[in-house]
mmCIF file of C-alpha atoms and ligand atoms in Angstrom:
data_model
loop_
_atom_site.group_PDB
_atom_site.id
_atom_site.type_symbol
_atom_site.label_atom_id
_atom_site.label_comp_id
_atom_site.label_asym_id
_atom_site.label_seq_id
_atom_site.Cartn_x
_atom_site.Cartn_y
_atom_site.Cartn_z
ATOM 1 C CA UNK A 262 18.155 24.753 48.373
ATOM 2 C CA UNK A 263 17.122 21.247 49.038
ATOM 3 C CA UNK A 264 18.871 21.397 52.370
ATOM 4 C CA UNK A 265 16.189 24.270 53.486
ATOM 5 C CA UNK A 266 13.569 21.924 53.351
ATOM 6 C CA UNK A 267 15.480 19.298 55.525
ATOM 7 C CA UNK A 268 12.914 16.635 57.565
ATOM 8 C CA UNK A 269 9.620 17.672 55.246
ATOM 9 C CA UNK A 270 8.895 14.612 52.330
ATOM 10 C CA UNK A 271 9.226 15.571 48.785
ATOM 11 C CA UNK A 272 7.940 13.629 45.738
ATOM 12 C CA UNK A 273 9.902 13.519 42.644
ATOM 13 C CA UNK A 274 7.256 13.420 39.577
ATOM 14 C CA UNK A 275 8.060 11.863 36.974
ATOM 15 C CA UNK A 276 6.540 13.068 33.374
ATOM 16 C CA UNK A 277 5.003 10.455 30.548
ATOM 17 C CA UNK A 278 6.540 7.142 30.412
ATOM 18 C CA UNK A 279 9.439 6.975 32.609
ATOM 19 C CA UNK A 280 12.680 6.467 30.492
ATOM 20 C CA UNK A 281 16.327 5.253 31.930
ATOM 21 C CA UNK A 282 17.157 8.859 32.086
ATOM 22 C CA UNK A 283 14.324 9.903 34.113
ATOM 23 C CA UNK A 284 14.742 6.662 36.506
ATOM 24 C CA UNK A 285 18.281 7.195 36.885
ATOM 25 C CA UNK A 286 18.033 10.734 37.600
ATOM 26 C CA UNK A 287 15.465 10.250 39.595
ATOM 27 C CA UNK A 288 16.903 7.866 41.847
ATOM 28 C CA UNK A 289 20.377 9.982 42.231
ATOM 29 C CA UNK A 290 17.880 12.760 43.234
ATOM 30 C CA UNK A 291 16.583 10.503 46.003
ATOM 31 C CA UNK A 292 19.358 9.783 47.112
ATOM 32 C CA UNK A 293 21.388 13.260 47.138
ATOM 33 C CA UNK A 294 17.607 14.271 49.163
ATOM 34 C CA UNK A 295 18.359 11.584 51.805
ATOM 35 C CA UNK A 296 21.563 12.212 52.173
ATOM 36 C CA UNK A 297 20.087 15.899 53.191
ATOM 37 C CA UNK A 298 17.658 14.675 55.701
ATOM 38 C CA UNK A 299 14.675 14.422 53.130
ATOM 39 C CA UNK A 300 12.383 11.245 52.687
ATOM 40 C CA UNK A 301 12.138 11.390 49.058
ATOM 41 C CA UNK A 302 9.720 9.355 46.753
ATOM 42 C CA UNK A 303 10.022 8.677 42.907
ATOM 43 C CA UNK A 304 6.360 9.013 41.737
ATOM 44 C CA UNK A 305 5.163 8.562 37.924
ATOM 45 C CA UNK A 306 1.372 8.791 36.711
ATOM 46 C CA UNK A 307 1.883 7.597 33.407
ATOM 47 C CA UNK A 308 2.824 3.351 33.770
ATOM 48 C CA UNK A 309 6.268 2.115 33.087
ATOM 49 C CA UNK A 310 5.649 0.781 29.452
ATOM 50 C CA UNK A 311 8.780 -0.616 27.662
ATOM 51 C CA UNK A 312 10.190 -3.387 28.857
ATOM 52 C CA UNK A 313 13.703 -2.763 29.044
ATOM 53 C CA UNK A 314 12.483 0.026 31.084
ATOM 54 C CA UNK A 315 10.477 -2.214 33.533
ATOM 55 C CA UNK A 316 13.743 -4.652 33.738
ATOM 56 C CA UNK A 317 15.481 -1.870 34.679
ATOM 57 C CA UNK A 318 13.174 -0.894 37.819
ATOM 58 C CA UNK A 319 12.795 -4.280 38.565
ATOM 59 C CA UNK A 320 16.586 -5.569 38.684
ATOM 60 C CA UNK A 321 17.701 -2.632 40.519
ATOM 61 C CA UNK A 322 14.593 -3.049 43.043
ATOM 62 C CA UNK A 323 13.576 0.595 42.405
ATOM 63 C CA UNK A 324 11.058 1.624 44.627
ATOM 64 C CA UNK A 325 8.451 4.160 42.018
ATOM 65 C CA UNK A 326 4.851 5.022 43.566
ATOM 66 C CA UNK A 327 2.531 4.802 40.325
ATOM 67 C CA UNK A 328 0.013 7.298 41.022
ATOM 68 C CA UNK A 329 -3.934 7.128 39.770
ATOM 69 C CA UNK A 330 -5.707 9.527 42.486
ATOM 70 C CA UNK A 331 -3.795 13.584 42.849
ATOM 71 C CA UNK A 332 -4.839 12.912 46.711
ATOM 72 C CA UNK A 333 -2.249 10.656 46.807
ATOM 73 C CA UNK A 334 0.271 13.588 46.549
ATOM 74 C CA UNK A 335 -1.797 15.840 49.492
ATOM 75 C CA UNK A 336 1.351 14.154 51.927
ATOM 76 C CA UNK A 337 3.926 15.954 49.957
ATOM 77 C CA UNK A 338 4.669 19.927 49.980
ATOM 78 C CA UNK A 339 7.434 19.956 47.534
ATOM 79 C CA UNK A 340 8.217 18.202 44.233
ATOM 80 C CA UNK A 341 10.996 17.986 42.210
ATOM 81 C CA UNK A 342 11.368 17.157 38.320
ATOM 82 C CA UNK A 343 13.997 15.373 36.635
ATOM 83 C CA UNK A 344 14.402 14.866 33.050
ATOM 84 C CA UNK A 345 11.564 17.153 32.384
ATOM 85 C CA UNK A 346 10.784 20.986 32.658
ATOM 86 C CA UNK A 347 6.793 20.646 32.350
ATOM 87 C CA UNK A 348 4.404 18.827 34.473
ATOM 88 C CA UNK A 349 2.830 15.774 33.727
ATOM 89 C CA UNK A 350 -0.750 16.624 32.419
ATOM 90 C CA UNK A 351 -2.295 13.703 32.228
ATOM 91 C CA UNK A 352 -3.491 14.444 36.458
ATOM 92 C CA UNK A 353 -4.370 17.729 38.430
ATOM 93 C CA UNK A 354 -1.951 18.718 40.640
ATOM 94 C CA UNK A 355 -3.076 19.700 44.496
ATOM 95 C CA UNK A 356 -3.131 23.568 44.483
ATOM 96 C CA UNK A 357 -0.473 23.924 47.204
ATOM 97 C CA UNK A 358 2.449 21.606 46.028
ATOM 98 C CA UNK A 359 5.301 23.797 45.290
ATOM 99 C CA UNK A 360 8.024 22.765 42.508
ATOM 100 C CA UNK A 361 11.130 23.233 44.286
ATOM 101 C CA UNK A 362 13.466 22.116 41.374
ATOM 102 C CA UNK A 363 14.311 21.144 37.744
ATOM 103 C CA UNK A 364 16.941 19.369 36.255
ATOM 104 C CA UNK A 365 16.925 18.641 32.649
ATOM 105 C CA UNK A 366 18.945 18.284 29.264
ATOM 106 C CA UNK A 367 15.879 19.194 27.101
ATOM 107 C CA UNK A 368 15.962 22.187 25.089
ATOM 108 C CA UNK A 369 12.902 24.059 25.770
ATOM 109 C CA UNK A 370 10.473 25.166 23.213
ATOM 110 C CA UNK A 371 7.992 27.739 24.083
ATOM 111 C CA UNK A 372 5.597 27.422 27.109
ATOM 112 C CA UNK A 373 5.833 29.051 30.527
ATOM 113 C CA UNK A 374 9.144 29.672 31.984
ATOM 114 C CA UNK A 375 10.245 26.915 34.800
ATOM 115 C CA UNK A 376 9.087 28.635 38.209
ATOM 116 C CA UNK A 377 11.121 26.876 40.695
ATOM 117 C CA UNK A 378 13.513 27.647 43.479
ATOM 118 C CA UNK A 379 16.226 25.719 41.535
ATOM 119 C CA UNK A 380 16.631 25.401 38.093
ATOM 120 C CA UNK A 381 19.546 23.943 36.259
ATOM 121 C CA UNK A 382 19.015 23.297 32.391
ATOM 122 C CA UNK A 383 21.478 22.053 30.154
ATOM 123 C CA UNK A 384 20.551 21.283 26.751
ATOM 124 C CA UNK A 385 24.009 20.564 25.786
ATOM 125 C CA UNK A 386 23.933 17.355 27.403
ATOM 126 C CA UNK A 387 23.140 14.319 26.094
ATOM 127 C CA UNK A 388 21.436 12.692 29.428
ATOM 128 C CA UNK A 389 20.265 14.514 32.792
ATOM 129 C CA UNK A 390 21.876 11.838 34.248
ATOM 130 C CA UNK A 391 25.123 13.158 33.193
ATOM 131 C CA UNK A 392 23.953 16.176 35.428
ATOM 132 C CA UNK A 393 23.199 13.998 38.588
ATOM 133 C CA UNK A 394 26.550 12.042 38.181
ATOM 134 C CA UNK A 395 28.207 15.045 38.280
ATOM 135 C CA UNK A 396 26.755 16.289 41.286
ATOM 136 C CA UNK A 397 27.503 13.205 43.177
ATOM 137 C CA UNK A 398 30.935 13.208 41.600
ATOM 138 C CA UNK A 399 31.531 17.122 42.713
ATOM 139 C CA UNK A 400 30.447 16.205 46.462
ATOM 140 C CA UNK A 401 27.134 16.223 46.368
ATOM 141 C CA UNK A 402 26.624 12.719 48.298
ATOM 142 C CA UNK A 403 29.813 11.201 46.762
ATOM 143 C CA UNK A 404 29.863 7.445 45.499
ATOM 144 C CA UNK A 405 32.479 5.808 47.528
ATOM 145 C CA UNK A 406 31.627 1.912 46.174
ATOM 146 C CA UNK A 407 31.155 1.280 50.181
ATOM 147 C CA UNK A 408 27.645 0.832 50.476
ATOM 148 C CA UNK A 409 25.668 -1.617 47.856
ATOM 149 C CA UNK A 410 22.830 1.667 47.152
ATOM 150 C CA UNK A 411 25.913 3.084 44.994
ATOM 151 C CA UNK A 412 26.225 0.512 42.603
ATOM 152 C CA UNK A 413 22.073 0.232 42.070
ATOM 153 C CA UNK A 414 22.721 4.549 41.770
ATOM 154 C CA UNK A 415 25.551 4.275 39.305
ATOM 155 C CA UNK A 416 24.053 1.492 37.074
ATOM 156 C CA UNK A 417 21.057 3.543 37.024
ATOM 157 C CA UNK A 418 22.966 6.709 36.110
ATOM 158 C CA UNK A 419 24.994 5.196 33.415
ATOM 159 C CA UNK A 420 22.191 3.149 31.462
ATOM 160 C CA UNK A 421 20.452 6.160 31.853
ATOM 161 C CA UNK A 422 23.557 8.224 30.050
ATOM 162 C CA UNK A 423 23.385 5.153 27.494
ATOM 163 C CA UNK A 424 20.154 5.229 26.431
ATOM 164 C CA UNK A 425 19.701 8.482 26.139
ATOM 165 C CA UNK A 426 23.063 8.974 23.827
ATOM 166 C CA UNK A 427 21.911 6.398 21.420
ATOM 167 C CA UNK A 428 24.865 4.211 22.999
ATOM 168 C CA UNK A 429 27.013 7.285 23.275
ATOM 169 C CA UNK A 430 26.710 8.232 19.416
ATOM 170 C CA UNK A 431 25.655 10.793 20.488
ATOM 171 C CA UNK A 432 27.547 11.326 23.830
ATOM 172 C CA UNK A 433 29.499 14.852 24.357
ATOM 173 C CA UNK A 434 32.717 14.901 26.733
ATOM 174 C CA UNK A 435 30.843 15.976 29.245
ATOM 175 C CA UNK A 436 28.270 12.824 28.875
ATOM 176 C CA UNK A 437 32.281 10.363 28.434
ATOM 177 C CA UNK A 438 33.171 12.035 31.827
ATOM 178 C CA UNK A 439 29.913 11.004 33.789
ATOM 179 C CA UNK A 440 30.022 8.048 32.141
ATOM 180 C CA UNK A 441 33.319 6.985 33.086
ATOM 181 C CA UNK A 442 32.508 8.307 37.124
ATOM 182 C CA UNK A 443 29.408 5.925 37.072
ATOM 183 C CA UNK A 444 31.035 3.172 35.232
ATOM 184 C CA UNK A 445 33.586 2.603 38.287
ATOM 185 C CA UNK A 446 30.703 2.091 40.712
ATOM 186 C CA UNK A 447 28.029 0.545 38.907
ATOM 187 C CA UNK A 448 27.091 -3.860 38.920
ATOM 188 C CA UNK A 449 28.072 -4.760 35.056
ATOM 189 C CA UNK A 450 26.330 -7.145 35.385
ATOM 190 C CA UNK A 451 23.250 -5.695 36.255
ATOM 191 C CA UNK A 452 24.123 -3.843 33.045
ATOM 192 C CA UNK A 453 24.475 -6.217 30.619
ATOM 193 C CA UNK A 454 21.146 -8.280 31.505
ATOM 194 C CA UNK A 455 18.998 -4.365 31.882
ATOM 195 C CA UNK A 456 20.399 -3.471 28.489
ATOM 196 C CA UNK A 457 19.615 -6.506 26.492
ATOM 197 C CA UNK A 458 17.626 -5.600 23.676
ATOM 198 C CA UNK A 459 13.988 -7.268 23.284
ATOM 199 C CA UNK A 460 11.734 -7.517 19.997
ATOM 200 C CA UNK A 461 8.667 -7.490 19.944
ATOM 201 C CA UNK A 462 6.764 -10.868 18.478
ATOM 202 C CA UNK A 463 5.394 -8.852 15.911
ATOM 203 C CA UNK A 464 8.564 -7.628 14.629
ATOM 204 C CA UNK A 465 9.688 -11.299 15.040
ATOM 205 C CA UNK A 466 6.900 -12.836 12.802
ATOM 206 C CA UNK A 467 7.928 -10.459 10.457
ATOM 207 C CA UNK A 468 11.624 -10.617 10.224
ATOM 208 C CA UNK A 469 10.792 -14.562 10.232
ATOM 209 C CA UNK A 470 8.846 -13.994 6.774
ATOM 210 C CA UNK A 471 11.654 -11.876 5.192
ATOM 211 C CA UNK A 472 14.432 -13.831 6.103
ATOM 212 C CA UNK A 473 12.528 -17.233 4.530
ATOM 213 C CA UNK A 474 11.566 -15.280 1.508
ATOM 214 C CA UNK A 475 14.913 -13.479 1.223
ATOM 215 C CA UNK A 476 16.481 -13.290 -2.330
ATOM 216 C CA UNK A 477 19.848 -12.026 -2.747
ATOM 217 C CA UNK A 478 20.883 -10.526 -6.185
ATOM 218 C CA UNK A 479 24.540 -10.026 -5.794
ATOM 219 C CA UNK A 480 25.077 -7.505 -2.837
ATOM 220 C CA UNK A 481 21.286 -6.570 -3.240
ATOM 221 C CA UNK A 482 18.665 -8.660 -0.885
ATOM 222 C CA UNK A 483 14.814 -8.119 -1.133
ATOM 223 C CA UNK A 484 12.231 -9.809 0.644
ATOM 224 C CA UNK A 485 8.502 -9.544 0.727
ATOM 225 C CA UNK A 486 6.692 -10.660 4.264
ATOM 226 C CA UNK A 487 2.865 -10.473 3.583
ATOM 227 C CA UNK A 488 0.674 -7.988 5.234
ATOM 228 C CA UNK A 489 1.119 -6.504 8.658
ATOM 229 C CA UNK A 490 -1.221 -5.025 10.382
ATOM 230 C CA UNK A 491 -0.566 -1.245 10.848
ATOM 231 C CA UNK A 492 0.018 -0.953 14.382
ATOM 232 C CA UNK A 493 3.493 -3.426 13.500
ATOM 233 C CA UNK A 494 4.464 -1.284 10.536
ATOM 234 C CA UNK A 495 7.378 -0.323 11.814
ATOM 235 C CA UNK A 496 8.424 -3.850 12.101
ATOM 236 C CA UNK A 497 8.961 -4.253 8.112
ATOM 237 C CA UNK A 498 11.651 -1.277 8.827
ATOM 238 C CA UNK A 499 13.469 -3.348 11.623
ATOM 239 C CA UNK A 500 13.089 -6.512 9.307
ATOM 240 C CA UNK A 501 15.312 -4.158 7.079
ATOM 241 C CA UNK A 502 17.448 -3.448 10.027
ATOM 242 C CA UNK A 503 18.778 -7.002 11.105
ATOM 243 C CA UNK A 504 18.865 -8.093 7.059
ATOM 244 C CA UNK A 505 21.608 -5.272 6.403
ATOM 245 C CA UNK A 506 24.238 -6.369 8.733
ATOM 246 C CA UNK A 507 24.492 -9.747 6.536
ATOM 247 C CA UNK A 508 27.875 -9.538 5.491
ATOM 248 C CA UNK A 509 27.474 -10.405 1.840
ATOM 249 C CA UNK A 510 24.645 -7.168 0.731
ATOM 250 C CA UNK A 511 25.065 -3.929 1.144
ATOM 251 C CA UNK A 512 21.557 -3.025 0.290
ATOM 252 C CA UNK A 513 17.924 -4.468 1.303
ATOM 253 C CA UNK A 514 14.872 -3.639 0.600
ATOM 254 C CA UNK A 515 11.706 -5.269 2.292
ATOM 255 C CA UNK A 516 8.221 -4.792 1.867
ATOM 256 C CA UNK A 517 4.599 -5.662 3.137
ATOM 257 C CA UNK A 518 0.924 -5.109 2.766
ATOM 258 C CA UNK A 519 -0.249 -2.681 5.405
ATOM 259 C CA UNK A 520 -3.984 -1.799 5.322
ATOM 260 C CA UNK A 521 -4.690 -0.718 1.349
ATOM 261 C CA UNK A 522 -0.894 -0.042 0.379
ATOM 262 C CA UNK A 523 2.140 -1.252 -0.330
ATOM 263 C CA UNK A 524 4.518 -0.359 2.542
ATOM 264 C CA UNK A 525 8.255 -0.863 2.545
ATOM 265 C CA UNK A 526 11.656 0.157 4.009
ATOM 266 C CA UNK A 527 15.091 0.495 2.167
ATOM 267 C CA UNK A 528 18.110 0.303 4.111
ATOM 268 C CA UNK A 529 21.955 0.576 2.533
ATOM 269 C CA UNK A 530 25.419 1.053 3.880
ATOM 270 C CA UNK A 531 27.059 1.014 0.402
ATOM 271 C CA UNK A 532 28.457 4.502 -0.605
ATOM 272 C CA UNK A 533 26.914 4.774 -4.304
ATOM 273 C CA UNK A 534 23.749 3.840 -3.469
ATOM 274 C CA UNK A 535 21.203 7.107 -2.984
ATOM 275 C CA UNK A 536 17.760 5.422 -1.336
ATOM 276 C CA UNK A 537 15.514 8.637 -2.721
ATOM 277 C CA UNK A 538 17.321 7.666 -6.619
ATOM 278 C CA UNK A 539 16.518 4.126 -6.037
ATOM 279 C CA UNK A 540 13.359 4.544 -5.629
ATOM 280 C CA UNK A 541 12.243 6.810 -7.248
ATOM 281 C CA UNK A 542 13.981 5.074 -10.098
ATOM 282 C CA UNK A 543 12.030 1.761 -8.852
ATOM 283 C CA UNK A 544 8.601 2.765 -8.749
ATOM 284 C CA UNK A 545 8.741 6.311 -9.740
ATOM 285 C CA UNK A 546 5.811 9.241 -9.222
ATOM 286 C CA UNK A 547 2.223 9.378 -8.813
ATOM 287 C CA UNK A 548 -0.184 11.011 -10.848
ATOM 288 C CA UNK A 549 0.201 14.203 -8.860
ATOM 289 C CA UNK A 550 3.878 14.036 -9.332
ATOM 290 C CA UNK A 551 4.829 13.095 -5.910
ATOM 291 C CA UNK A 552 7.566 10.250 -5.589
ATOM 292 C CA UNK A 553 6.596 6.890 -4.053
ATOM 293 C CA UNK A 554 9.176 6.949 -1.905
ATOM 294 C CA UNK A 555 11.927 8.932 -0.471
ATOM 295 C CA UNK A 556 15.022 8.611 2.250
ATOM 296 C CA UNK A 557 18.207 10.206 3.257
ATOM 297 C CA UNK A 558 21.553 8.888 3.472
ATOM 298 C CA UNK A 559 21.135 5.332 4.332
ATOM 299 C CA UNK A 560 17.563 4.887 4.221
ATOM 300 C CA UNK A 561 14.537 4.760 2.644
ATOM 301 C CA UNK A 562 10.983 3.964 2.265
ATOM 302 C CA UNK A 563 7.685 3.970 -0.041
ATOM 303 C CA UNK A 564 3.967 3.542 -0.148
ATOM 304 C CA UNK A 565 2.010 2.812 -2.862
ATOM 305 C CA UNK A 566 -1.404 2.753 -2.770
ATOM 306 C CA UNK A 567 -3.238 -0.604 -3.936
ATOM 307 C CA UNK A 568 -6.534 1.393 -5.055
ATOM 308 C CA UNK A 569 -9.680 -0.634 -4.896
ATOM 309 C CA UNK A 570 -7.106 -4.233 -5.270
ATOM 310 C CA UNK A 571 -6.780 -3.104 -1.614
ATOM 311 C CA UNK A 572 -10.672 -4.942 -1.418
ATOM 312 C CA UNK A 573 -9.821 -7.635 -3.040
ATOM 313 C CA UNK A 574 -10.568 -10.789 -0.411
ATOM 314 C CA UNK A 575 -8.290 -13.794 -2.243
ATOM 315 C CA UNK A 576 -5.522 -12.645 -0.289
ATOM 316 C CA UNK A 577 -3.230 -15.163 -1.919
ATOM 317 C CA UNK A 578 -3.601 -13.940 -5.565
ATOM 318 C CA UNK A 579 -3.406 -10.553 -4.317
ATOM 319 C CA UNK A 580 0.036 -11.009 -2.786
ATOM 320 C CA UNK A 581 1.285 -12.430 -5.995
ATOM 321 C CA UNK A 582 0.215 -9.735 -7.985
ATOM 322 C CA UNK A 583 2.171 -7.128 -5.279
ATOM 323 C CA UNK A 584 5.320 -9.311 -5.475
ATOM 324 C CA UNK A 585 5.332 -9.699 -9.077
ATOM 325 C CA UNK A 586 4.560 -5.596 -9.307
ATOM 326 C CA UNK A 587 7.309 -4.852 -7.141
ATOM 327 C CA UNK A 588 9.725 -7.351 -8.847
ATOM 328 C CA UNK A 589 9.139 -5.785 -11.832
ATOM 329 C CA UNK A 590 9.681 -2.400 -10.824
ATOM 330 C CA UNK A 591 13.255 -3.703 -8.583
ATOM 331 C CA UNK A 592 14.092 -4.794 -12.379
ATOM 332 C CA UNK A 593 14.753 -1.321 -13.377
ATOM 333 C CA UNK A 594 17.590 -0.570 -10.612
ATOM 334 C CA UNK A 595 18.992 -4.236 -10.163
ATOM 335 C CA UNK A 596 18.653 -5.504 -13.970
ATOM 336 C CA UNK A 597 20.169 -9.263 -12.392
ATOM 337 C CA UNK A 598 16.779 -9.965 -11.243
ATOM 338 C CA UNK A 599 15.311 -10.673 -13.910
ATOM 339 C CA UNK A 600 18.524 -12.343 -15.452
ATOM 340 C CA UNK A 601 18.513 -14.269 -11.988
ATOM 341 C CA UNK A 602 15.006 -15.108 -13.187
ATOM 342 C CA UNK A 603 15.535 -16.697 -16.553
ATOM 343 C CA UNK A 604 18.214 -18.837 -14.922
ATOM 344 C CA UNK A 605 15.457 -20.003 -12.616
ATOM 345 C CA UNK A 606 13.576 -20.478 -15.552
ATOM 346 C CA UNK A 607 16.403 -22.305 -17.275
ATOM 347 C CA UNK A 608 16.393 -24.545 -14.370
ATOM 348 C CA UNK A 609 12.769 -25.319 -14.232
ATOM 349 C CA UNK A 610 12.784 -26.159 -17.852
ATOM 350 C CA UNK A 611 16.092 -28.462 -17.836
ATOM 351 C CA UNK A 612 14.865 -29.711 -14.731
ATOM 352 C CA UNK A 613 11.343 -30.961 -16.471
ATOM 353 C CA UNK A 614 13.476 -32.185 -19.392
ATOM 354 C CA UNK A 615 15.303 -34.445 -17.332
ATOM 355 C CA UNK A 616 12.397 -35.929 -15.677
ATOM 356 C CA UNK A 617 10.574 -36.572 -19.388
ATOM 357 C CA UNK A 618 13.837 -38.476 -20.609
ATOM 358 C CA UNK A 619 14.025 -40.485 -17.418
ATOM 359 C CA UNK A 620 10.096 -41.312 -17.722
ATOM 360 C CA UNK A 621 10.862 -42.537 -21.566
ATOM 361 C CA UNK A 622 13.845 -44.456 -20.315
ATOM 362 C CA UNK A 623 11.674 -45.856 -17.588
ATOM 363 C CA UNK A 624 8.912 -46.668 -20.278
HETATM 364 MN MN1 MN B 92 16.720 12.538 28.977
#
C-alpha cells in the first residue's frame, strides 16, 4: 500500500497529546516509509505535555513538526495515523489530504468507520507499538542492530509497549513477544533515564506534609497535609501511594482541605481490610443517605463537605477542628487512636509532673 505512493511525502498526524505509544509507533512508521522510498514526517497539533514524554523525544533526538497553521500540511497528499483511528480536531484538515492508513490497539466506540486504504485494528493489544515491532520483526524493514536509527526505533517501540501496559501488567503474549524483539535492539540506557518517573512539586509539597504529620497506629498510618488547591487534588491520593509501601502499615489514609470539603484517599494492601466498610464505618452517610466515601479492592476515598466552616478565614483553627473531626471519626475503625491518645496524654501529664518536682527541688 505504502509502497504505491513511493517518492510523494506523507505526514504522520499525531492525535491529542502525543504518548510513548504514539511516538514510538510513529517513528517505526517513519522509518518502515523510508525504507519504501517515502520522506515521512511525524506531525502533532496538540504540544508534547508530560514530561517523561518530552524526555523521551528529546533523548532519542526525535524529529516531530508541532503544527499551529493546517497550511502547513498543503505539502503533504497522504497521512497516516498511528495510535489513533480519529483525527485530531482541535485543526481543519486541507480538503484534499487523503488518510492512507491506520494502525491502532484502541477499541472503537461509535463514530464513522476508518476510511483508509489500510486499516489494521487490534484491540487485543496492549500497545500499537506491539503492532509496528511486529512488522519490522516479520520483514517489514527488519532491525538488524547495524545501524544506530535501530536502537533510537526499538527504545522507542518498547517504552512505548511499557507505558502503555501499565509496565506490562497489563501486557498480553503478543505485547511479551514485541517486547522481547525490541528489547534486543534498543539503548538501556536510554531506557532507564526516559522512564524515570517525575513528581510533580505539588504532589511533593504534599507528600512532604503527610509524611511530617504521619501517625502510625499499629499497621494503620494517617496523616493530614492542610489544604490543596484543587487543581493538585490528586496529589493527596499519590501522598497515599508512596506512604503504603512503608513496610510496617498495611493501611493509610490521608486527607486535605480542597476548596469547601474535606478530601481524602484510602489506600490498603492488607486482605481484611474493605476501603467502602472503612469508611463508611468512619464517617458514615449524609443526610440524603449517600456514603461519604467509597472504593474497591484496595482503595478508597471520601468528601465531606465543610458547609459554611468552608468560609471560615482563621485557617489555623479551622484545620484543627478538621483534624480533630476526622480523628474522631478514625476512632470508630482503629479504637488504638484514641488509646494511643491517652498515652500521649499520660505523657504530657507525667512529663509536667516531673518538671513541678524538679522546680520545688530547685526552690
Ligand atoms: Mn496506545
Amino acid at each position: 500500500m505504502l509502497g504505491s505512493i513511493a517518492g510523494q511525502p506523507l505526514v504522520i498526524l499525531l492525535t491529542g497529546h502525543p504518548d510513548p505509544d504514539a511516538i514510538g509507533g510513529a517513528l517505526a512508521h517513519q522509518r518502515i516509509c523510508e525504507s519504501l522510498g517515502i520522506p515521512a514526517t511525524i506531525a502533532h497539533v496538540l504540544p508534547v505535555s508530560h514530561r517523561e514524554n518530552r524526555a523521551l523525544v528529546k533523548l532519542l533526538n526525535i524529529e516531530m513538526h508541532h503544527i499551529a497553521n493546517p497550511a502547513e500540511l498543503s505539502a503533504y497528499k497522504y497521512f497516516s495515523l498511528v495510535d489513533t483511528s480519529s483525527v485530531e480536531t482541535s485543526i481543519d484538515l486541507p480538503a484534499d489530504l487523503k488518510l492512507l492508513t491506520v494502525v491502532d490497539h484502541h477499541t472503537r466506540v461509535g463514530g464513522p468507520k476508518v476510511d483508509a486504504a489500510f486499516v489494521d485494528l487490534r484491540p487485543q493489544l496492549g500497545a500499537t507499538c506491539s503492532i509496528y515491532a511486529e512488522y519490522l520483526q516479520q520483514g517489514l524493514a527488519p532491525l538488524t542492530g547495524e545501524r544506530r536509527e535501530d536502537a533510537r526505533v526499538a527504545t522507542a517501540l518498547l517504552f512505548g509497549i511499557q507505558t502503555d501496559t501499565d509496565d506490562f501488567a497489563n501486557a498480553t503474549p503478543a505485547d511479551f513477544a514485541a517486547a522481547s524483539y525490541a528489547k534486543a535492539f534498543c539503548d538501556a540506557d536510554i531506557l532507564k533515564r526516559v522512564g524515570r518517573r517525575t513528581v510533580s512539586a505539588a504532589a511533593m509539597n504534599v507528600l512532604g506534609q503527610a509524611l511530617s504529620n504521619l501517625r502510625v497506629i499499629r499497621d494503620f498510618a494517617f496523616a493530614g497535609v492542610g489544604f490543596v488547591p484543587l487543581g493538585d487534588r490528586d496529589a493527596i491520593g499519590s501522598a497515599a501511594d508512596y506512604i503504603l509501601m512503608r513496610e510496617d502499615i498495611d493501611t493509610v489514609l490521608v486527607y486535605g482541605v480542597v476548596e469547601d470539603r474535606v478530601d481524602g484517599s484510602l489506600r490498603t494492601n492488607s486482605p481484611s481490610v474493605d476501603p467502602a466498610v472503612f469508611l463508611q464505618t468512619a464517617f458514615g452517610r449524609d443526610r440524603d443517605g449517600k456514603p461519604y466515601g467509597g472504593g474497591r479492592a484496595d482503595k478508597g476515598g471520601f468528601q465531606i463537605p465543610l458547609g459554611l466552616l468552608a468560609e471560615c478565614e482563621d485557617t489555623d483553627r479551622l484545620w484543627i477542628l478538621v483534624t480533630e473531626m476526622i480523628e474522631s471519626r478514625l476512632e470508630r475503625v482503629v479504637p488504638d487512636i484514641e488509646r494511643e491518645r491517652e498515652r500521649e496524654r499520660d505523657r504530657d501529664r507525667d512529663h509536667d509532673r516531673d518538671r513541678r518536682d524538679r522546680r520545688r527541688a530547685d526552690d
